[in-house]
mmCIF file of C-alpha atoms in Angstrom:
data_model
loop_
_atom_site.group_PDB
_atom_site.id
_atom_site.type_symbol
_atom_site.label_atom_id
_atom_site.label_comp_id
_atom_site.label_asym_id
_atom_site.label_seq_id
_atom_site.Cartn_x
_atom_site.Cartn_y
_atom_site.Cartn_z
ATOM 1 C CA UNK A 1 -29.340 -13.655 89.622
ATOM 2 C CA UNK A 2 -33.104 -13.139 89.826
ATOM 3 C CA UNK A 3 -34.388 -10.793 87.120
ATOM 4 C CA UNK A 4 -37.736 -9.132 87.791
ATOM 5 C CA UNK A 5 -39.515 -7.610 84.780
ATOM 6 C CA UNK A 6 -39.960 -3.873 84.781
ATOM 7 C CA UNK A 7 -43.503 -2.591 85.319
ATOM 8 C CA UNK A 8 -45.348 -2.175 82.038
ATOM 9 C CA UNK A 9 -46.054 1.507 81.231
ATOM 10 C CA UNK A 10 -49.828 1.023 81.109
ATOM 11 C CA UNK A 11 -49.829 -0.848 84.431
ATOM 12 C CA UNK A 12 -47.672 1.821 86.082
ATOM 13 C CA UNK A 13 -49.943 4.558 84.721
ATOM 14 C CA UNK A 14 -52.998 3.149 86.493
ATOM 15 C CA UNK A 15 -51.261 1.901 89.670
ATOM 16 C CA UNK A 16 -52.423 3.241 93.034
ATOM 17 C CA UNK A 17 -49.724 4.860 95.161
ATOM 18 C CA UNK A 18 -49.740 3.493 98.718
ATOM 19 C CA UNK A 19 -47.352 4.988 101.287
ATOM 20 C CA UNK A 20 -46.533 4.018 104.860
ATOM 21 C CA UNK A 21 -48.422 6.125 107.440
ATOM 22 C CA UNK A 22 -45.101 6.794 109.190
ATOM 23 C CA UNK A 23 -43.773 8.913 106.310
ATOM 24 C CA UNK A 24 -43.555 12.664 106.822
ATOM 25 C CA UNK A 25 -46.142 14.780 105.057
ATOM 26 C CA UNK A 26 -43.536 16.694 103.080
ATOM 27 C CA UNK A 27 -42.006 13.462 101.826
ATOM 28 C CA UNK A 28 -45.423 12.131 100.821
ATOM 29 C CA UNK A 29 -46.071 15.289 98.824
ATOM 30 C CA UNK A 30 -42.794 14.802 96.968
ATOM 31 C CA UNK A 31 -43.628 11.157 96.218
ATOM 32 C CA UNK A 32 -47.009 12.296 94.889
ATOM 33 C CA UNK A 33 -45.330 14.886 92.688
ATOM 34 C CA UNK A 34 -42.906 12.353 91.219
ATOM 35 C CA UNK A 35 -45.562 9.687 90.638
ATOM 36 C CA UNK A 36 -48.168 12.168 89.445
ATOM 37 C CA UNK A 37 -50.971 10.845 91.647
ATOM 38 C CA UNK A 38 -52.422 11.130 95.138
ATOM 39 C CA UNK A 39 -51.071 8.804 97.818
ATOM 40 C CA UNK A 40 -53.179 6.538 100.014
ATOM 41 C CA UNK A 41 -52.227 4.842 103.309
ATOM 42 C CA UNK A 42 -50.327 1.559 103.120
ATOM 43 C CA UNK A 43 -52.194 -0.593 105.635
ATOM 44 C CA UNK A 44 -53.081 -4.203 106.344
ATOM 45 C CA UNK A 45 -56.471 -3.766 104.675
ATOM 46 C CA UNK A 46 -56.491 -4.934 101.036
ATOM 47 C CA UNK A 47 -57.311 -1.867 98.919
ATOM 48 C CA UNK A 48 -60.120 -1.925 96.405
ATOM 49 C CA UNK A 49 -60.920 -2.140 93.564
ATOM 50 C CA UNK A 50 -59.175 -5.487 93.479
ATOM 51 C CA UNK A 51 -57.946 -5.342 89.901
ATOM 52 C CA UNK A 52 -55.830 -2.185 90.201
ATOM 53 C CA UNK A 53 -52.031 -2.659 90.403
ATOM 54 C CA UNK A 54 -50.171 -1.227 93.388
ATOM 55 C CA UNK A 55 -47.103 0.962 93.791
ATOM 56 C CA UNK A 56 -45.986 0.983 97.434
ATOM 57 C CA UNK A 57 -43.430 3.007 99.377
ATOM 58 C CA UNK A 58 -42.580 2.093 102.959
ATOM 59 C CA UNK A 59 -40.641 -0.090 105.395
ATOM 60 C CA UNK A 60 -42.774 -3.240 105.450
ATOM 61 C CA UNK A 61 -45.250 -4.955 103.175
ATOM 62 C CA UNK A 62 -48.471 -6.234 104.784
ATOM 63 C CA UNK A 63 -49.306 -9.862 104.089
ATOM 64 C CA UNK A 64 -52.539 -8.853 102.374
ATOM 65 C CA UNK A 65 -50.544 -6.994 99.715
ATOM 66 C CA UNK A 66 -48.113 -9.815 98.923
ATOM 67 C CA UNK A 67 -50.041 -10.634 95.764
ATOM 68 C CA UNK A 68 -49.557 -10.368 92.023
ATOM 69 C CA UNK A 69 -51.276 -6.973 92.260
ATOM 70 C CA UNK A 70 -48.043 -5.549 93.650
ATOM 71 C CA UNK A 71 -46.286 -3.879 90.737
ATOM 72 C CA UNK A 72 -43.414 -2.160 92.544
ATOM 73 C CA UNK A 73 -42.301 -1.669 96.130
ATOM 74 C CA UNK A 74 -39.772 1.043 96.981
ATOM 75 C CA UNK A 75 -38.172 0.488 100.390
ATOM 76 C CA UNK A 76 -37.339 3.577 102.427
ATOM 77 C CA UNK A 77 -34.449 1.586 103.928
ATOM 78 C CA UNK A 78 -31.223 0.296 102.394
ATOM 79 C CA UNK A 79 -31.476 -3.109 104.044
ATOM 80 C CA UNK A 80 -34.357 -5.176 102.713
ATOM 81 C CA UNK A 81 -33.774 -8.404 104.684
ATOM 82 C CA UNK A 82 -36.711 -7.795 107.103
ATOM 83 C CA UNK A 83 -38.952 -7.126 104.108
ATOM 84 C CA UNK A 84 -37.919 -10.300 102.282
ATOM 85 C CA UNK A 85 -37.873 -12.562 105.351
ATOM 86 C CA UNK A 86 -41.439 -11.647 106.356
ATOM 87 C CA UNK A 87 -42.956 -13.848 103.663
ATOM 88 C CA UNK A 88 -42.740 -14.943 100.011
ATOM 89 C CA UNK A 89 -42.031 -12.063 97.683
ATOM 90 C CA UNK A 90 -44.547 -11.609 94.828
ATOM 91 C CA UNK A 91 -42.539 -12.825 91.832
ATOM 92 C CA UNK A 92 -43.533 -10.126 89.313
ATOM 93 C CA UNK A 93 -42.975 -7.205 91.694
ATOM 94 C CA UNK A 94 -40.002 -4.880 91.284
ATOM 95 C CA UNK A 95 -38.191 -4.099 94.541
ATOM 96 C CA UNK A 96 -36.001 -1.013 94.854
ATOM 97 C CA UNK A 97 -34.361 0.511 97.903
ATOM 98 C CA UNK A 98 -33.100 3.776 99.341
ATOM 99 C CA UNK A 99 -29.389 4.404 99.720
ATOM 100 C CA UNK A 100 -29.096 8.180 99.314
ATOM 101 C CA UNK A 101 -26.033 9.538 101.087
ATOM 102 C CA UNK A 102 -25.899 6.571 103.432
ATOM 103 C CA UNK A 103 -22.501 5.502 102.131
ATOM 104 C CA UNK A 104 -21.073 8.924 102.919
ATOM 105 C CA UNK A 105 -22.569 8.910 106.418
ATOM 106 C CA UNK A 106 -21.379 5.397 107.192
ATOM 107 C CA UNK A 107 -17.909 6.085 105.828
ATOM 108 C CA UNK A 108 -17.588 9.101 108.142
ATOM 109 C CA UNK A 109 -18.843 7.004 111.056
ATOM 110 C CA UNK A 110 -16.141 4.392 110.392
ATOM 111 C CA UNK A 111 -13.421 7.012 109.961
ATOM 112 C CA UNK A 112 -14.537 8.809 113.119
ATOM 113 C CA UNK A 113 -14.173 5.695 115.280
ATOM 114 C CA UNK A 114 -10.856 4.772 113.661
ATOM 115 C CA UNK A 115 -9.434 8.230 114.357
ATOM 116 C CA UNK A 116 -10.811 8.183 117.896
ATOM 117 C CA UNK A 117 -9.058 4.903 118.566
ATOM 118 C CA UNK A 118 -5.751 6.031 117.056
ATOM 119 C CA UNK A 119 -5.848 9.271 119.070
ATOM 120 C CA UNK A 120 -6.643 7.359 122.287
ATOM 121 C CA UNK A 121 -9.932 9.199 122.723
ATOM 122 C CA UNK A 122 -11.506 6.465 124.914
ATOM 123 C CA UNK A 123 -8.470 6.388 127.198
ATOM 124 C CA UNK A 124 -8.204 10.168 127.470
ATOM 125 C CA UNK A 125 -11.931 10.376 128.195
ATOM 126 C CA UNK A 126 -11.512 7.865 131.004
ATOM 127 C CA UNK A 127 -8.525 9.801 132.370
ATOM 128 C CA UNK A 128 -10.515 13.021 132.316
ATOM 129 C CA UNK A 129 -13.278 11.395 134.358
ATOM 130 C CA UNK A 130 -10.637 10.515 137.001
ATOM 131 C CA UNK A 131 -8.888 13.921 136.776
ATOM 132 C CA UNK A 132 -5.773 11.974 135.832
ATOM 133 C CA UNK A 133 -2.917 13.458 133.756
ATOM 134 C CA UNK A 134 -0.845 11.017 131.730
ATOM 135 C CA UNK A 135 0.604 11.070 128.234
ATOM 136 C CA UNK A 136 -0.582 8.217 126.065
ATOM 137 C CA UNK A 137 0.837 6.967 122.781
ATOM 138 C CA UNK A 138 -1.148 7.569 119.606
ATOM 139 C CA UNK A 139 -0.798 6.136 116.116
ATOM 140 C CA UNK A 140 -1.129 7.286 112.531
ATOM 141 C CA UNK A 141 -3.626 5.598 110.252
ATOM 142 C CA UNK A 142 -1.699 6.156 106.998
ATOM 143 C CA UNK A 143 -0.055 3.003 105.702
ATOM 144 C CA UNK A 144 -2.151 0.676 107.859
ATOM 145 C CA UNK A 145 -4.611 -1.799 106.365
ATOM 146 C CA UNK A 146 -8.393 -1.835 106.549
ATOM 147 C CA UNK A 147 -10.158 -5.002 105.402
ATOM 148 C CA UNK A 148 -13.636 -4.034 104.178
ATOM 149 C CA UNK A 149 -16.240 -6.733 103.677
ATOM 150 C CA UNK A 150 -18.694 -5.698 100.985
ATOM 151 C CA UNK A 151 -17.693 -3.882 97.804
ATOM 152 C CA UNK A 152 -21.046 -2.326 96.960
ATOM 153 C CA UNK A 153 -22.041 1.313 97.351
ATOM 154 C CA UNK A 154 -21.428 1.498 101.100
ATOM 155 C CA UNK A 155 -18.214 -0.522 101.194
ATOM 156 C CA UNK A 156 -16.836 1.490 98.296
ATOM 157 C CA UNK A 157 -17.642 4.768 100.065
ATOM 158 C CA UNK A 158 -15.816 3.529 103.166
ATOM 159 C CA UNK A 159 -12.846 2.458 101.063
ATOM 160 C CA UNK A 160 -12.616 5.792 99.265
ATOM 161 C CA UNK A 161 -12.688 7.864 102.435
ATOM 162 C CA UNK A 162 -10.144 5.704 104.261
ATOM 163 C CA UNK A 163 -7.973 5.639 101.150
ATOM 164 C CA UNK A 164 -7.992 9.442 101.088
ATOM 165 C CA UNK A 165 -6.429 9.307 104.559
ATOM 166 C CA UNK A 166 -3.644 7.018 103.387
ATOM 167 C CA UNK A 167 -5.128 3.751 104.631
ATOM 168 C CA UNK A 168 -4.469 0.709 102.477
ATOM 169 C CA UNK A 169 -7.913 -0.678 101.675
ATOM 170 C CA UNK A 170 -8.610 -4.319 100.883
ATOM 171 C CA UNK A 171 -12.136 -5.163 99.759
ATOM 172 C CA UNK A 172 -13.688 -8.584 100.208
ATOM 173 C CA UNK A 173 -16.299 -9.498 97.609
ATOM 174 C CA UNK A 174 -18.445 -12.558 97.005
ATOM 175 C CA UNK A 175 -18.124 -11.786 93.325
ATOM 176 C CA UNK A 176 -16.467 -8.837 91.641
ATOM 177 C CA UNK A 177 -18.924 -6.371 90.153
ATOM 178 C CA UNK A 178 -16.538 -3.535 89.312
ATOM 179 C CA UNK A 179 -12.904 -2.612 89.531
ATOM 180 C CA UNK A 180 -10.048 -5.118 89.911
ATOM 181 C CA UNK A 181 -10.715 -8.823 89.875
ATOM 182 C CA UNK A 182 -10.192 -10.662 93.190
ATOM 183 C CA UNK A 183 -6.475 -10.772 93.845
ATOM 184 C CA UNK A 184 -5.641 -7.804 91.622
ATOM 185 C CA UNK A 185 -3.385 -5.235 93.301
ATOM 186 C CA UNK A 186 -3.571 -1.563 92.399
ATOM 187 C CA UNK A 187 -0.333 -0.821 94.173
ATOM 188 C CA UNK A 188 0.245 1.329 97.261
ATOM 189 C CA UNK A 189 3.500 2.513 98.771
ATOM 190 C CA UNK A 190 3.336 1.810 102.543
ATOM 191 C CA UNK A 191 2.955 5.036 104.465
ATOM 192 C CA UNK A 192 1.979 7.051 101.425
ATOM 193 C CA UNK A 193 -1.514 8.208 100.625
ATOM 194 C CA UNK A 194 -2.805 6.548 97.457
ATOM 195 C CA UNK A 195 -4.340 8.496 94.652
ATOM 196 C CA UNK A 196 -8.073 8.280 95.240
ATOM 197 C CA UNK A 197 -10.108 8.349 92.031
ATOM 198 C CA UNK A 198 -13.255 10.361 91.718
ATOM 199 C CA UNK A 199 -16.672 8.871 91.114
ATOM 200 C CA UNK A 200 -17.142 7.015 87.881
ATOM 201 C CA UNK A 201 -17.931 3.638 86.376
ATOM 202 C CA UNK A 202 -15.538 0.857 87.310
ATOM 203 C CA UNK A 203 -13.884 2.773 90.157
ATOM 204 C CA UNK A 204 -13.530 0.301 93.027
ATOM 205 C CA UNK A 205 -12.223 2.464 95.876
ATOM 206 C CA UNK A 206 -9.938 -0.377 96.982
ATOM 207 C CA UNK A 207 -6.225 -1.056 96.644
ATOM 208 C CA UNK A 208 -6.859 -4.784 96.497
ATOM 209 C CA UNK A 209 -9.963 -6.942 96.110
ATOM 210 C CA UNK A 210 -10.031 -10.548 97.312
ATOM 211 C CA UNK A 211 -12.720 -13.191 97.292
ATOM 212 C CA UNK A 212 -14.479 -14.187 100.503
ATOM 213 C CA UNK A 213 -12.877 -17.619 100.348
ATOM 214 C CA UNK A 214 -9.342 -16.228 100.316
ATOM 215 C CA UNK A 215 -9.468 -13.687 103.131
ATOM 216 C CA UNK A 216 -7.369 -15.535 105.734
ATOM 217 C CA UNK A 217 -4.097 -13.769 104.982
ATOM 218 C CA UNK A 218 -5.795 -10.376 104.761
ATOM 219 C CA UNK A 219 -7.442 -10.905 108.168
ATOM 220 C CA UNK A 220 -4.021 -11.550 109.703
ATOM 221 C CA UNK A 221 -2.605 -8.341 108.214
ATOM 222 C CA UNK A 222 -5.529 -6.006 108.908
ATOM 223 C CA UNK A 223 -5.481 -3.276 111.524
ATOM 224 C CA UNK A 224 -9.228 -2.820 111.068
ATOM 225 C CA UNK A 225 -11.830 -5.339 109.915
ATOM 226 C CA UNK A 226 -14.946 -3.516 108.736
ATOM 227 C CA UNK A 227 -18.208 -5.161 107.747
ATOM 228 C CA UNK A 228 -20.776 -3.534 105.480
ATOM 229 C CA UNK A 229 -22.376 -6.889 104.594
ATOM 230 C CA UNK A 230 -26.118 -7.251 104.080
ATOM 231 C CA UNK A 231 -27.938 -10.122 105.780
ATOM 232 C CA UNK A 232 -28.610 -13.043 103.453
ATOM 233 C CA UNK A 233 -28.596 -16.807 103.812
ATOM 234 C CA UNK A 234 -24.949 -16.680 102.723
ATOM 235 C CA UNK A 235 -23.850 -14.047 105.260
ATOM 236 C CA UNK A 236 -25.728 -15.131 108.399
ATOM 237 C CA UNK A 237 -23.059 -15.976 110.998
ATOM 238 C CA UNK A 238 -20.382 -15.075 108.428
ATOM 239 C CA UNK A 239 -18.007 -13.761 111.091
ATOM 240 C CA UNK A 240 -17.596 -16.866 113.200
ATOM 241 C CA UNK A 241 -14.868 -18.652 115.111
ATOM 242 C CA UNK A 242 -12.809 -19.495 112.017
ATOM 243 C CA UNK A 243 -12.581 -15.907 110.771
ATOM 244 C CA UNK A 244 -11.945 -14.412 114.198
ATOM 245 C CA UNK A 245 -9.212 -17.013 114.734
ATOM 246 C CA UNK A 246 -7.360 -15.517 111.755
ATOM 247 C CA UNK A 247 -7.422 -11.983 113.222
ATOM 248 C CA UNK A 248 -4.181 -10.719 114.792
ATOM 249 C CA UNK A 249 -5.107 -7.728 116.937
ATOM 250 C CA UNK A 250 -7.452 -5.896 114.560
ATOM 251 C CA UNK A 251 -10.365 -3.741 115.636
ATOM 252 C CA UNK A 252 -13.721 -5.011 114.351
ATOM 253 C CA UNK A 253 -16.291 -2.471 113.121
ATOM 254 C CA UNK A 254 -19.752 -3.635 112.047
ATOM 255 C CA UNK A 255 -22.039 -1.251 110.163
ATOM 256 C CA UNK A 256 -23.704 -3.980 108.098
ATOM 257 C CA UNK A 257 -26.089 -6.379 109.826
ATOM 258 C CA UNK A 258 -25.857 -7.765 113.354
ATOM 259 C CA UNK A 259 -26.784 -11.331 112.460
ATOM 260 C CA UNK A 260 -23.732 -11.629 110.200
ATOM 261 C CA UNK A 261 -21.700 -11.992 113.412
ATOM 262 C CA UNK A 262 -21.520 -14.966 115.780
ATOM 263 C CA UNK A 263 -21.533 -12.930 119.010
ATOM 264 C CA UNK A 264 -20.127 -15.793 121.069
ATOM 265 C CA UNK A 265 -17.158 -16.087 118.715
ATOM 266 C CA UNK A 266 -16.626 -12.323 118.844
ATOM 267 C CA UNK A 267 -16.688 -12.364 122.646
ATOM 268 C CA UNK A 268 -14.088 -15.150 122.728
ATOM 269 C CA UNK A 269 -11.870 -13.200 120.315
ATOM 270 C CA UNK A 270 -12.185 -10.032 122.418
ATOM 271 C CA UNK A 271 -11.370 -11.842 125.635
ATOM 272 C CA UNK A 272 -8.269 -13.577 124.265
ATOM 273 C CA UNK A 273 -7.055 -10.391 122.531
ATOM 274 C CA UNK A 274 -7.285 -11.513 118.905
ATOM 275 C CA UNK A 275 -9.784 -8.682 118.404
ATOM 276 C CA UNK A 276 -8.405 -5.493 119.937
ATOM 277 C CA UNK A 277 -11.712 -3.611 120.125
ATOM 278 C CA UNK A 278 -15.170 -3.752 118.640
ATOM 279 C CA UNK A 279 -17.477 -0.988 117.444
ATOM 280 C CA UNK A 280 -20.947 -2.399 116.796
ATOM 281 C CA UNK A 281 -23.598 -0.226 115.217
ATOM 282 C CA UNK A 282 -25.806 -3.254 114.595
ATOM 283 C CA UNK A 283 -26.742 -6.279 116.696
ATOM 284 C CA UNK A 284 -28.519 -9.587 116.041
ATOM 285 C CA UNK A 285 -31.395 -8.409 118.267
ATOM 286 C CA UNK A 286 -32.310 -4.728 118.377
ATOM 287 C CA UNK A 287 -32.729 -2.825 120.530
ATOM 288 C CA UNK A 288 -30.540 -4.578 123.060
ATOM 289 C CA UNK A 289 -32.206 -4.830 126.476
ATOM 290 C CA UNK A 290 -30.355 -3.330 129.458
ATOM 291 C CA UNK A 291 -29.527 -6.826 130.737
ATOM 292 C CA UNK A 292 -28.301 -8.084 127.344
ATOM 293 C CA UNK A 293 -24.746 -9.529 127.660
ATOM 294 C CA UNK A 294 -23.592 -7.438 124.676
ATOM 295 C CA UNK A 295 -23.337 -4.408 126.969
ATOM 296 C CA UNK A 296 -20.662 -6.225 128.976
ATOM 297 C CA UNK A 297 -18.391 -7.199 126.085
ATOM 298 C CA UNK A 298 -14.824 -6.030 126.830
ATOM 299 C CA UNK A 299 -13.425 -3.053 124.900
ATOM 300 C CA UNK A 300 -16.648 -2.666 122.917
ATOM 301 C CA UNK A 301 -18.783 0.328 122.017
ATOM 302 C CA UNK A 302 -22.368 -0.178 120.858
ATOM 303 C CA UNK A 303 -24.196 2.523 118.938
ATOM 304 C CA UNK A 304 -27.912 2.462 118.185
ATOM 305 C CA UNK A 305 -28.015 1.482 114.489
ATOM 306 C CA UNK A 306 -27.302 5.104 113.699
ATOM 307 C CA UNK A 307 -24.320 5.098 111.343
ATOM 308 C CA UNK A 308 -26.455 5.442 108.224
ATOM 309 C CA UNK A 309 -29.804 6.903 109.186
ATOM 310 C CA UNK A 310 -31.931 7.521 106.100
ATOM 311 C CA UNK A 311 -33.154 11.075 105.619
ATOM 312 C CA UNK A 312 -36.380 12.059 103.858
ATOM 313 C CA UNK A 313 -34.397 13.727 101.082
ATOM 314 C CA UNK A 314 -32.634 10.384 100.461
ATOM 315 C CA UNK A 315 -35.969 8.611 100.002
ATOM 316 C CA UNK A 316 -37.283 11.345 97.698
ATOM 317 C CA UNK A 317 -34.149 11.501 95.564
ATOM 318 C CA UNK A 318 -33.789 7.741 95.171
ATOM 319 C CA UNK A 319 -37.473 7.180 94.424
ATOM 320 C CA UNK A 320 -37.294 9.916 91.790
ATOM 321 C CA UNK A 321 -34.201 8.319 90.232
ATOM 322 C CA UNK A 322 -35.889 4.907 90.165
ATOM 323 C CA UNK A 323 -39.055 6.440 88.694
ATOM 324 C CA UNK A 324 -37.066 8.139 85.946
ATOM 325 C CA UNK A 325 -35.319 4.873 85.087
ATOM 326 C CA UNK A 326 -38.473 2.751 85.100
ATOM 327 C CA UNK A 327 -40.472 5.174 82.989
ATOM 328 C CA UNK A 328 -37.585 5.279 80.501
ATOM 329 C CA UNK A 329 -37.543 1.488 80.305
ATOM 330 C CA UNK A 330 -34.283 1.089 82.227
ATOM 331 C CA UNK A 331 -33.643 -1.082 85.259
ATOM 332 C CA UNK A 332 -32.926 1.180 88.276
ATOM 333 C CA UNK A 333 -29.475 0.942 89.783
ATOM 334 C CA UNK A 334 -31.155 0.525 93.183
ATOM 335 C CA UNK A 335 -33.024 -2.636 92.151
ATOM 336 C CA UNK A 336 -32.816 -5.440 94.733
ATOM 337 C CA UNK A 337 -32.122 -8.964 93.507
ATOM 338 C CA UNK A 338 -34.702 -10.741 95.671
ATOM 339 C CA UNK A 339 -32.895 -14.043 95.196
ATOM 340 C CA UNK A 340 -29.681 -12.706 96.680
ATOM 341 C CA UNK A 341 -31.366 -10.337 99.095
ATOM 342 C CA UNK A 342 -29.485 -7.183 98.046
#
């Protein structure tokens, strides 16, 4: 784990606040209120005077500002892979991110598509377009298994919401950060809704947590395979031929990062029926051009990276929480480990 030192109080006190020009005026005013100083535009031009430390808020970091003058960068996005892949990160600089209510939004997105599938919404919509009347079978989600890759804030939110609907939730973690250790079962009676705990430390939101190296059996049992994975060197192409070969008719939902999926392997799995359907909110290349082959994948719906859109109030609230922690000498919970990439 890469540990970045917290900004020193005297350095933070004299840091200039630079914000992306794309930020709404009301949001900028709130950032100014929290930081107690006037904001300036975050641009490619190195600000002067040269000795003043910088506190930046935005989506990207210009090359000219990737120096030891950078004290702290707060990303307005949850995913920081584009920020970190654009160039070497200044070692002393703290990096925090915005999550806000993204987990709640993404959990509802996942549940919405799961319910739509189980209630045959795509098929009934197609019948309506043909003015065709025919009863179609539907299915209940309670008692079925969702395999959720990623046990952080977003994956946990997805697990909690699906668990509240009676879905058995299995989390897949690289390492366990809270809740049961990999392989530890909390216990669920098939067909019965589990007791879903409220928010609190150590609450995993999963009925079972397994390690990424032991997910083969869970893939075979899952009705839904859901990815909330960030993009790192360890997760690029994570869902490839070997993992899709273990799937036995599950629907694949990706709300993490597009490049975690080998699209050729997914297409093969869709065409031979190992993957029943796919719902892709993210793609390796975005936006997808009209002639991109992804639009022709069988039984697939593509949405426009919209499952967890960040609102201005999310940015304001998370920056304020990080500011409160830093000024109190605590490491913010939204700190990004730049070595891991999340």
